[in-house]
Amino acid sequence: MSVKIRLQRHGSKGRPFFHIVVADSRSRRDGRFIEKLGTYNPITNPATIDLNVDSAVKWLNNGAQPTDTARAILSYKGALYKKHLQGGVAKGAFDEAEAEKRFNAWVEAKESKVQGKVEGLATAKADAKKAALEAEVKVNEARIAAAAQAEAAEEAANAPAEEVATEGEAAAESTEENTEA
């Protein structure tokens, strides 16, 4: 029986969510499985991965073959690195405490990189929001200035016509006064 570590698709159309499972290679993609190792949500940025590393390493040591995507996830979470370190312990290159120390240092470095990406995305989002707000303010100011300019032009256009009308009325009144006198 060939055992694989693979993804089981869940979630709706266009919104995938995966379970990371150990299953017989002959079973269907979303069918029976032996053990659930974790979950993978590619929708979030960065992708959310919850994985039981110890159980994954146990299955890798027992001969389970990960699919390409599952191998990338196991590598990202450090399961393959932990298996590599256990091989070094078995060969006598270093002891179990040193392997745990190296693995924990690697996990901390990886978490700091992920946290840096999350913070970078948050600042980029805030900067984009600030830039959009500034652009909106500029557009509103331009719109207000254009409206004021149009209003001033309209008043200027109406003012000479009124002056001409008032001058015409004044001339008419003066001619009426001249004819009466």
Coordinates of N, CA and C in Angstrom, one line a residue:
M1 N 0.9 -1.2 0.0 CA 0.0 0.0 0.0 C 0.9 1.2 0.0
S2 N 0.7 2.1 -1.0 CA 1.5 3.3 -1.1 C 0.7 4.4 -0.4
V3 N 1.5 5.1 0.5 CA 0.8 6.2 1.3 C 1.4 7.5 0.9
K4 N 0.4 8.5 0.7 CA 0.8 9.8 0.3 C 0.4 10.9 1.3
I5 N 1.1 11.9 1.4 CA 0.7 13.1 2.1 C 0.3 14.1 1.0
R6 N -1.0 14.4 1.1 CA -1.6 15.3 0.0 C -2.7 16.2 0.6
L7 N -3.2 17.0 -0.3 CA -4.2 18.0 0.0 C -5.6 17.5 -0.3
Q8 N -6.5 17.7 0.6 CA -7.9 17.4 0.4 C -8.7 18.7 0.2
R9 N -9.3 19.0 -0.9 CA -10.0 20.2 -1.1 C -11.3 20.3 -0.4
H10 N -11.5 21.5 0.2 CA -12.8 21.8 0.8 C -13.1 23.3 0.4
G11 N -14.1 23.8 0.9 CA -14.5 25.2 0.6 C -15.3 25.3 -0.7
S12 N -15.8 26.5 -0.9 CA -16.7 26.6 -2.1 C -16.0 27.0 -3.4
K13 N -16.7 27.1 -4.4 CA -16.1 27.4 -5.7 C -15.4 28.8 -5.7
G14 N -14.1 28.8 -6.0 CA -13.4 30.0 -6.0 C -12.8 30.4 -4.7
R15 N -13.2 29.7 -3.6 CA -12.7 30.0 -2.3 C -12.1 28.7 -1.7
P16 N -11.0 28.2 -2.2 CA -10.5 26.9 -1.7 C -10.0 26.9 -0.3
F17 N -10.1 25.8 0.4 CA -9.5 25.5 1.7 C -9.1 24.1 1.7
F18 N -8.0 23.8 2.2 CA -7.5 22.4 2.1 C -7.1 21.8 3.4
H19 N -7.4 20.5 3.5 CA -6.9 19.7 4.7 C -5.6 19.0 4.2
I20 N -4.6 18.9 5.0 CA -3.4 18.2 4.7 C -3.6 16.8 5.3
V21 N -3.6 15.8 4.5 CA -3.9 14.4 5.0 C -2.9 13.4 4.6
V22 N -2.9 12.3 5.3 CA -2.1 11.1 4.9 C -3.2 10.1 4.4
A23 N -3.1 9.7 3.2 CA -4.1 8.8 2.6 C -3.4 7.8 1.7
D24 N -4.2 6.7 1.5 CA -3.7 5.7 0.5 C -3.8 6.3 -0.9
S25 N -2.8 6.1 -1.7 CA -2.7 6.7 -3.0 C -3.8 6.3 -3.9
R26 N -4.5 5.2 -3.6 CA -5.5 4.7 -4.5 C -6.9 5.3 -4.1
S27 N -7.0 6.0 -3.0 CA -8.3 6.6 -2.6 C -8.5 7.9 -3.4
R28 N -9.7 8.3 -3.5 CA -10.0 9.5 -4.2 C -9.4 10.8 -3.5
R29 N -9.3 11.9 -4.2 CA -8.7 13.1 -3.7 C -9.4 13.5 -2.4
D30 N -10.7 13.6 -2.4 CA -11.4 14.1 -1.2 C -12.1 12.9 -0.5
G31 N -11.6 11.7 -0.7 CA -12.2 10.5 -0.1 C -11.5 10.2 1.3
R32 N -11.4 8.9 1.5 CA -10.9 8.4 2.8 C -9.5 8.8 3.0
F33 N -9.1 9.0 4.3 CA -7.8 9.3 4.6 C -7.4 8.6 5.9
I34 N -6.1 8.5 6.2 CA -5.6 7.8 7.4 C -5.6 8.7 8.5
E35 N -5.0 9.9 8.3 CA -4.8 10.9 9.4 C -4.8 12.3 8.8
K36 N -5.4 13.2 9.5 CA -5.4 14.6 9.2 C -4.2 15.3 9.9
L37 N -3.3 15.9 9.1 CA -2.1 16.5 9.7 C -2.3 18.0 9.9
G38 N -3.2 18.6 9.2 CA -3.3 20.1 9.4 C -4.2 20.7 8.3
T39 N -4.2 22.0 8.2 CA -5.0 22.7 7.2 C -4.2 23.7 6.5
Y40 N -4.7 24.2 5.3 CA -4.0 25.1 4.5 C -5.0 26.0 3.9
N41 N -4.9 27.4 4.1 CA -5.8 28.3 3.5 C -5.0 29.3 2.6
P42 N -5.1 29.1 1.3 CA -4.4 29.9 0.4 C -5.0 31.3 0.1
I43 N -6.2 31.5 0.6 CA -6.9 32.8 0.4 C -6.3 34.0 1.1
T44 N -5.8 33.7 2.4 CA -5.2 34.8 3.2 C -3.8 35.1 2.6
N45 N -3.4 36.3 3.0 CA -2.0 36.8 2.6 C -1.3 37.2 3.8
P46 N -0.2 36.5 4.2 CA 0.3 35.2 3.6 C -0.6 34.1 3.9
A47 N -0.5 33.0 3.2 CA -1.3 31.8 3.4 C -1.2 31.3 4.8
T48 N -2.4 30.8 5.3 CA -2.4 30.3 6.7 C -2.2 28.8 6.6
I49 N -1.2 28.3 7.4 CA -0.9 26.9 7.4 C -0.9 26.5 8.8
D50 N -1.7 25.5 9.2 CA -1.7 24.9 10.5 C -1.3 23.4 10.3
L51 N -0.1 23.0 10.8 CA 0.4 21.7 10.6 C 1.0 21.1 11.8
N52 N 0.7 19.8 12.1 CA 1.3 19.1 13.2 C 2.6 18.5 12.6
V53 N 3.7 19.2 12.9 CA 5.0 18.9 12.4 C 5.5 17.5 12.8
D54 N 5.3 17.2 14.1 CA 5.8 15.9 14.6 C 5.1 14.7 13.9
S55 N 3.8 14.8 13.7 CA 3.1 13.8 13.1 C 3.5 13.7 11.6
A56 N 3.7 14.8 11.0 CA 4.2 14.8 9.6 C 5.6 14.1 9.4
V57 N 6.5 14.4 10.4 CA 7.8 13.8 10.4 C 7.7 12.3 10.6
K58 N 6.8 11.9 11.5 CA 6.6 10.5 11.7 C 6.2 9.8 10.5
W59 N 5.2 10.3 9.7 CA 4.8 9.7 8.5 C 5.9 9.7 7.4
L60 N 6.6 10.8 7.3 CA 7.8 10.9 6.4 C 8.8 9.8 6.7
N61 N 9.1 9.6 8.0 CA 10.0 8.5 8.3 C 9.5 7.1 8.0
N62 N 8.1 7.0 8.1 CA 7.5 5.7 7.7 C 7.4 5.5 6.2
G63 N 7.8 6.4 5.4 CA 7.8 6.2 4.0 C 6.7 6.9 3.2
A64 N 5.9 7.7 3.8 CA 4.9 8.5 3.1 C 5.5 9.4 2.1
Q65 N 5.0 9.5 0.9 CA 5.5 10.4 -0.1 C 4.6 11.6 -0.3
P66 N 5.1 12.8 -0.1 CA 4.3 14.0 -0.3 C 4.1 14.3 -1.7
T67 N 3.0 14.9 -2.1 CA 2.8 15.4 -3.4 C 3.6 16.7 -3.5
D68 N 3.7 17.3 -4.7 CA 4.5 18.5 -4.9 C 4.1 19.6 -4.0
T69 N 2.8 19.9 -4.0 CA 2.3 21.0 -3.2 C 2.5 20.7 -1.7
A70 N 2.2 19.5 -1.3 CA 2.3 19.1 0.1 C 3.8 19.2 0.5
R71 N 4.7 18.8 -0.4 CA 6.2 18.9 -0.1 C 6.5 20.4 0.1
A72 N 6.0 21.3 -0.7 CA 6.3 22.7 -0.5 C 5.8 23.2 0.9
I73 N 4.6 22.8 1.2 CA 4.0 23.2 2.5 C 4.8 22.6 3.7
L74 N 5.2 21.3 3.6 CA 6.0 20.7 4.6 C 7.4 21.4 4.8
S75 N 8.0 21.7 3.6 CA 9.2 22.5 3.7 C 9.1 23.8 4.3
Y76 N 8.0 24.5 4.0 CA 7.7 25.9 4.5 C 7.6 25.8 6.0
K77 N 6.9 24.8 6.5 CA 6.7 24.7 8.0 C 7.8 24.0 8.7
G78 N 8.8 23.4 8.0 CA 10.0 22.9 8.6 C 9.9 21.4 8.9
A79 N 8.9 20.7 8.4 CA 8.9 19.2 8.7 C 10.0 18.5 8.0
L80 N 10.3 18.9 6.7 CA 11.4 18.3 6.0 C 12.8 18.6 6.7
Y81 N 12.9 19.8 7.2 CA 14.2 20.1 7.9 C 14.3 19.3 9.2
K82 N 13.2 19.2 9.9 CA 13.2 18.4 11.2 C 13.6 16.9 10.8
K83 N 13.0 16.4 9.7 CA 13.4 15.0 9.4 C 14.9 14.9 9.0
H84 N 15.4 16.0 8.3 CA 16.8 16.0 8.0 C 17.7 16.0 9.3
L85 N 17.3 16.8 10.3 CA 18.0 16.9 11.5 C 18.0 15.6 12.3
Q86 N 16.8 14.9 12.2 CA 16.7 13.6 12.9 C 17.7 12.6 12.2
G87 N 17.9 12.7 10.9 CA 18.8 11.9 10.2 C 20.2 12.1 10.7
G88 N 20.6 13.4 11.0 CA 21.9 13.7 11.6 C 22.1 13.1 12.9
V89 N 21.0 13.1 13.7 CA 21.1 12.5 15.1 C 21.3 11.0 15.0
A90 N 20.6 10.4 14.0 CA 20.7 8.9 13.8 C 22.2 8.6 13.4
K91 N 22.8 9.5 12.6 CA 24.2 9.2 12.2 C 25.2 9.6 13.2
G92 N 24.8 10.2 14.3 CA 25.7 10.6 15.3 C 26.4 11.9 15.1
A93 N 26.0 12.7 14.2 CA 26.7 14.0 13.9 C 26.5 15.0 15.0
F94 N 25.3 14.9 15.7 CA 25.0 15.8 16.8 C 23.9 15.1 17.6
D95 N 23.7 15.6 18.8 CA 22.7 15.0 19.7 C 21.3 15.6 19.5
E96 N 20.3 15.0 20.2 CA 18.9 15.4 20.1 C 18.7 16.9 20.5
A97 N 19.4 17.3 21.6 CA 19.2 18.6 22.1 C 19.7 19.7 21.0
E98 N 20.8 19.3 20.4 CA 21.4 20.2 19.4 C 20.4 20.3 18.2
A99 N 19.8 19.2 17.8 CA 18.8 19.2 16.7 C 17.6 20.0 17.1
E100 N 17.1 19.9 18.3 CA 16.0 20.8 18.7 C 16.3 22.2 18.7
K101 N 17.5 22.5 19.2 CA 18.0 23.9 19.2 C 18.1 24.5 17.8
R102 N 18.6 23.8 16.9 CA 18.7 24.2 15.5 C 17.3 24.4 14.9
F103 N 16.4 23.4 15.1 CA 15.1 23.5 14.6 C 14.3 24.7 15.2
N104 N 14.4 25.0 16.5 CA 13.7 26.1 17.1 C 14.3 27.4 16.6
A105 N 15.6 27.5 16.3 CA 16.2 28.7 15.8 C 15.7 29.0 14.4
W106 N 15.6 27.9 13.6 CA 15.0 28.0 12.2 C 13.6 28.5 12.3
V107 N 12.8 27.9 13.2 CA 11.3 28.3 13.3 C 11.2 29.7 13.7
E108 N 12.0 30.2 14.6 CA 12.0 31.6 15.0 C 12.3 32.6 13.8
A109 N 13.4 32.2 13.1 CA 13.7 33.0 11.9 C 12.6 33.0 10.9
K110 N 12.0 31.9 10.7 CA 10.9 31.8 9.7 C 9.7 32.7 10.1
E111 N 9.4 32.6 11.4 CA 8.3 33.4 12.0 C 8.5 34.9 11.9
S112 N 9.8 35.3 12.1 CA 10.1 36.7 12.0 C 10.0 37.2 10.6
K113 N 10.3 36.3 9.6 CA 10.2 36.7 8.2 C 8.7 36.8 7.8
V114 N 7.9 35.9 8.3 CA 6.5 36.0 8.0 C 5.8 37.2 8.7
Q115 N 6.3 37.5 9.9 CA 5.7 38.7 10.6 C 6.1 39.9 9.9
G116 N 7.4 40.0 9.4 CA 7.8 41.1 8.6 C 7.0 41.3 7.4
K117 N 6.6 40.2 6.7 CA 5.7 40.3 5.5 C 4.4 40.8 5.9
V118 N 3.8 40.4 7.0 CA 2.5 40.8 7.5 C 2.5 42.3 7.8
E119 N 3.6 42.8 8.5 CA 3.7 44.2 8.8 C 3.9 45.0 7.5
G120 N 4.7 44.5 6.6 CA 4.9 45.2 5.3 C 3.6 45.3 4.5
L121 N 2.8 44.3 4.5 CA 1.5 44.4 3.9 C 0.6 45.4 4.6
A122 N 0.6 45.4 5.9 CA -0.2 46.3 6.6 C 0.2 47.8 6.3
T123 N 1.5 48.0 6.3 CA 1.9 49.4 6.0 C 1.6 49.8 4.6
A124 N 1.8 48.8 3.7 CA 1.4 49.1 2.3 C 0.0 49.4 2.1
K125 N -0.9 48.7 2.8 CA -2.3 49.0 2.8 C -2.6 50.3 3.4
A126 N -2.0 50.7 4.5 CA -2.2 52.0 5.1 C -1.7 53.1 4.2
D127 N -0.6 52.9 3.6 CA -0.1 53.9 2.6 C -1.0 54.1 1.4
A128 N -1.5 53.0 0.9 CA -2.4 53.1 -0.2 C -3.7 53.8 0.2
K129 N -4.2 53.6 1.4 CA -5.4 54.2 1.8 C -5.1 55.7 2.0
K130 N -4.0 56.1 2.5 CA -3.6 57.5 2.7 C -3.5 58.2 1.4
A131 N -2.8 57.6 0.4 CA -2.7 58.1 -0.9 C -4.0 58.3 -1.6
A132 N -4.9 57.4 -1.4 CA -6.2 57.5 -2.0 C -7.0 58.7 -1.4
L133 N -6.9 58.8 -0.1 CA -7.5 59.9 0.6 C -7.0 61.3 0.2
E134 N -5.7 61.3 0.0 CA -5.1 62.6 -0.5 C -5.5 62.9 -1.9
A135 N -5.6 61.9 -2.8 CA -6.1 62.1 -4.1 C -7.5 62.6 -4.1
E136 N -8.3 62.0 -3.2 CA -9.7 62.4 -3.2 C -9.8 63.8 -2.7
V137 N -9.0 64.2 -1.7 CA -9.0 65.6 -1.3 C -8.6 66.6 -2.4
K138 N -7.6 66.2 -3.2 CA -7.2 67.1 -4.3 C -8.3 67.2 -5.3
V139 N -9.0 66.1 -5.6 CA -10.1 66.1 -6.6 C -11.2 67.0 -6.1
N140 N -11.5 66.9 -4.8 CA -12.6 67.7 -4.2 C -12.2 69.2 -4.2
E141 N -11.0 69.5 -3.9 CA -10.5 70.9 -3.9 C -10.6 71.4 -5.4
A142 N -10.2 70.7 -6.4 CA -10.3 71.1 -7.8 C -11.7 71.3 -8.2
R143 N -12.6 70.4 -7.7 CA -14.0 70.6 -8.0 C -14.6 71.8 -7.4
I144 N -14.2 72.1 -6.2 CA -14.7 73.3 -5.5 C -14.2 74.6 -6.2
A145 N -12.9 74.5 -6.6 CA -12.3 75.7 -7.3 C -12.9 75.9 -8.6
A146 N -13.2 74.8 -9.4 CA -13.9 74.9 -10.7 C -15.3 75.5 -10.5
A147 N -16.0 75.1 -9.5 CA -17.3 75.6 -9.3 C -17.3 77.1 -8.9
A148 N -16.3 77.5 -8.1 CA -16.2 78.9 -7.7 C -15.8 79.7 -8.9
Q149 N -15.0 79.2 -9.8 CA -14.5 79.9 -11.0 C -15.7 80.0 -11.9
A150 N -16.5 79.0 -12.1 CA -17.7 79.0 -12.9 C -18.7 80.0 -12.4
E151 N -18.9 80.0 -11.1 CA -19.8 81.0 -10.5 C -19.3 82.4 -10.7
A152 N -18.0 82.7 -10.5 CA -17.5 84.0 -10.8 C -17.6 84.4 -12.2
A153 N -17.4 83.5 -13.1 CA -17.6 83.8 -14.6 C -19.0 84.1 -14.9
E154 N -19.9 83.4 -14.3 CA -21.4 83.6 -14.5 C -21.7 85.0 -13.9
E155 N -21.2 85.3 -12.8 CA -21.5 86.7 -12.2 C -20.9 87.8 -13.1
A156 N -19.7 87.5 -13.6 CA -19.1 88.5 -14.5 C -19.9 88.7 -15.8
A157 N -20.4 87.6 -16.3 CA -21.2 87.7 -17.5 C -22.6 88.4 -17.2
N158 N -23.1 88.2 -16.1 CA -24.4 88.8 -15.7 C -24.2 90.3 -15.3
A159 N -23.1 90.6 -14.8 CA -22.8 92.0 -14.3 C -22.8 93.0 -15.4
P160 N -22.1 92.8 -16.5 CA -22.2 93.8 -17.6 C -23.6 94.0 -18.2
A161 N -24.3 92.9 -18.3 CA -25.7 93.0 -18.8 C -26.5 93.8 -17.9
E162 N -26.4 93.7 -16.6 CA -27.1 94.4 -15.7 C -26.7 95.9 -15.7
E163 N -25.4 96.2 -15.9 CA -24.9 97.5 -16.0 C -25.4 98.2 -17.2
V164 N -25.5 97.5 -18.3 CA -26.0 98.0 -19.6 C -27.5 98.3 -19.4
A165 N -28.2 97.4 -18.7 CA -29.6 97.6 -18.5 C -29.8 98.8 -17.6
T166 N -29.0 98.9 -16.6 CA -29.2 100.1 -15.6 C -28.8 101.4 -16.3
E167 N -27.8 101.3 -17.2 CA -27.4 102.5 -17.9 C -28.5 102.9 -18.9
G168 N -29.0 101.9 -19.6 CA -30.1 102.2 -20.5 C -31.3 102.8 -19.8
E169 N -31.7 102.2 -18.6 CA -32.8 102.8 -17.8 C -32.5 104.2 -17.4
A170 N -31.2 104.4 -17.0 CA -30.9 105.8 -16.5 C -31.0 106.8 -17.7
A171 N -30.5 106.4 -18.9 CA -30.6 107.2 -20.0 C -32.1 107.5 -20.4
A172 N -32.9 106.4 -20.3 CA -34.3 106.6 -20.6 C -34.9 107.6 -19.6
E173 N -34.6 107.4 -18.3 CA -35.1 108.3 -17.3 C -34.7 109.7 -17.5
S174 N -33.4 109.9 -17.9 CA -32.9 111.3 -18.2 C -33.6 111.9 -19.4
T175 N -33.9 111.1 -20.4 CA -34.6 111.7 -21.6 C -36.1 112.0 -21.2
E176 N -36.6 111.2 -20.3 CA -38.0 111.5 -19.8 C -38.0 112.8 -19.1
E177 N -37.0 113.0 -18.2 CA -36.9 114.2 -17.4 C -36.7 115.4 -18.4
N178 N -35.9 115.2 -19.4 CA -35.6 116.3 -20.4 C -36.9 116.6 -21.1
T179 N -37.7 115.7 -21.5 CA -38.9 116.0 -22.2 C -39.9 116.6 -21.3
E180 N -40.0 116.3 -20.1 CA -40.9 116.9 -19.2 C -40.5 118.3 -18.9
A181 N -39.3 118.6 -18.9 CA -38.9 119.9 -18.5 C -39.0 120.9 -19.7

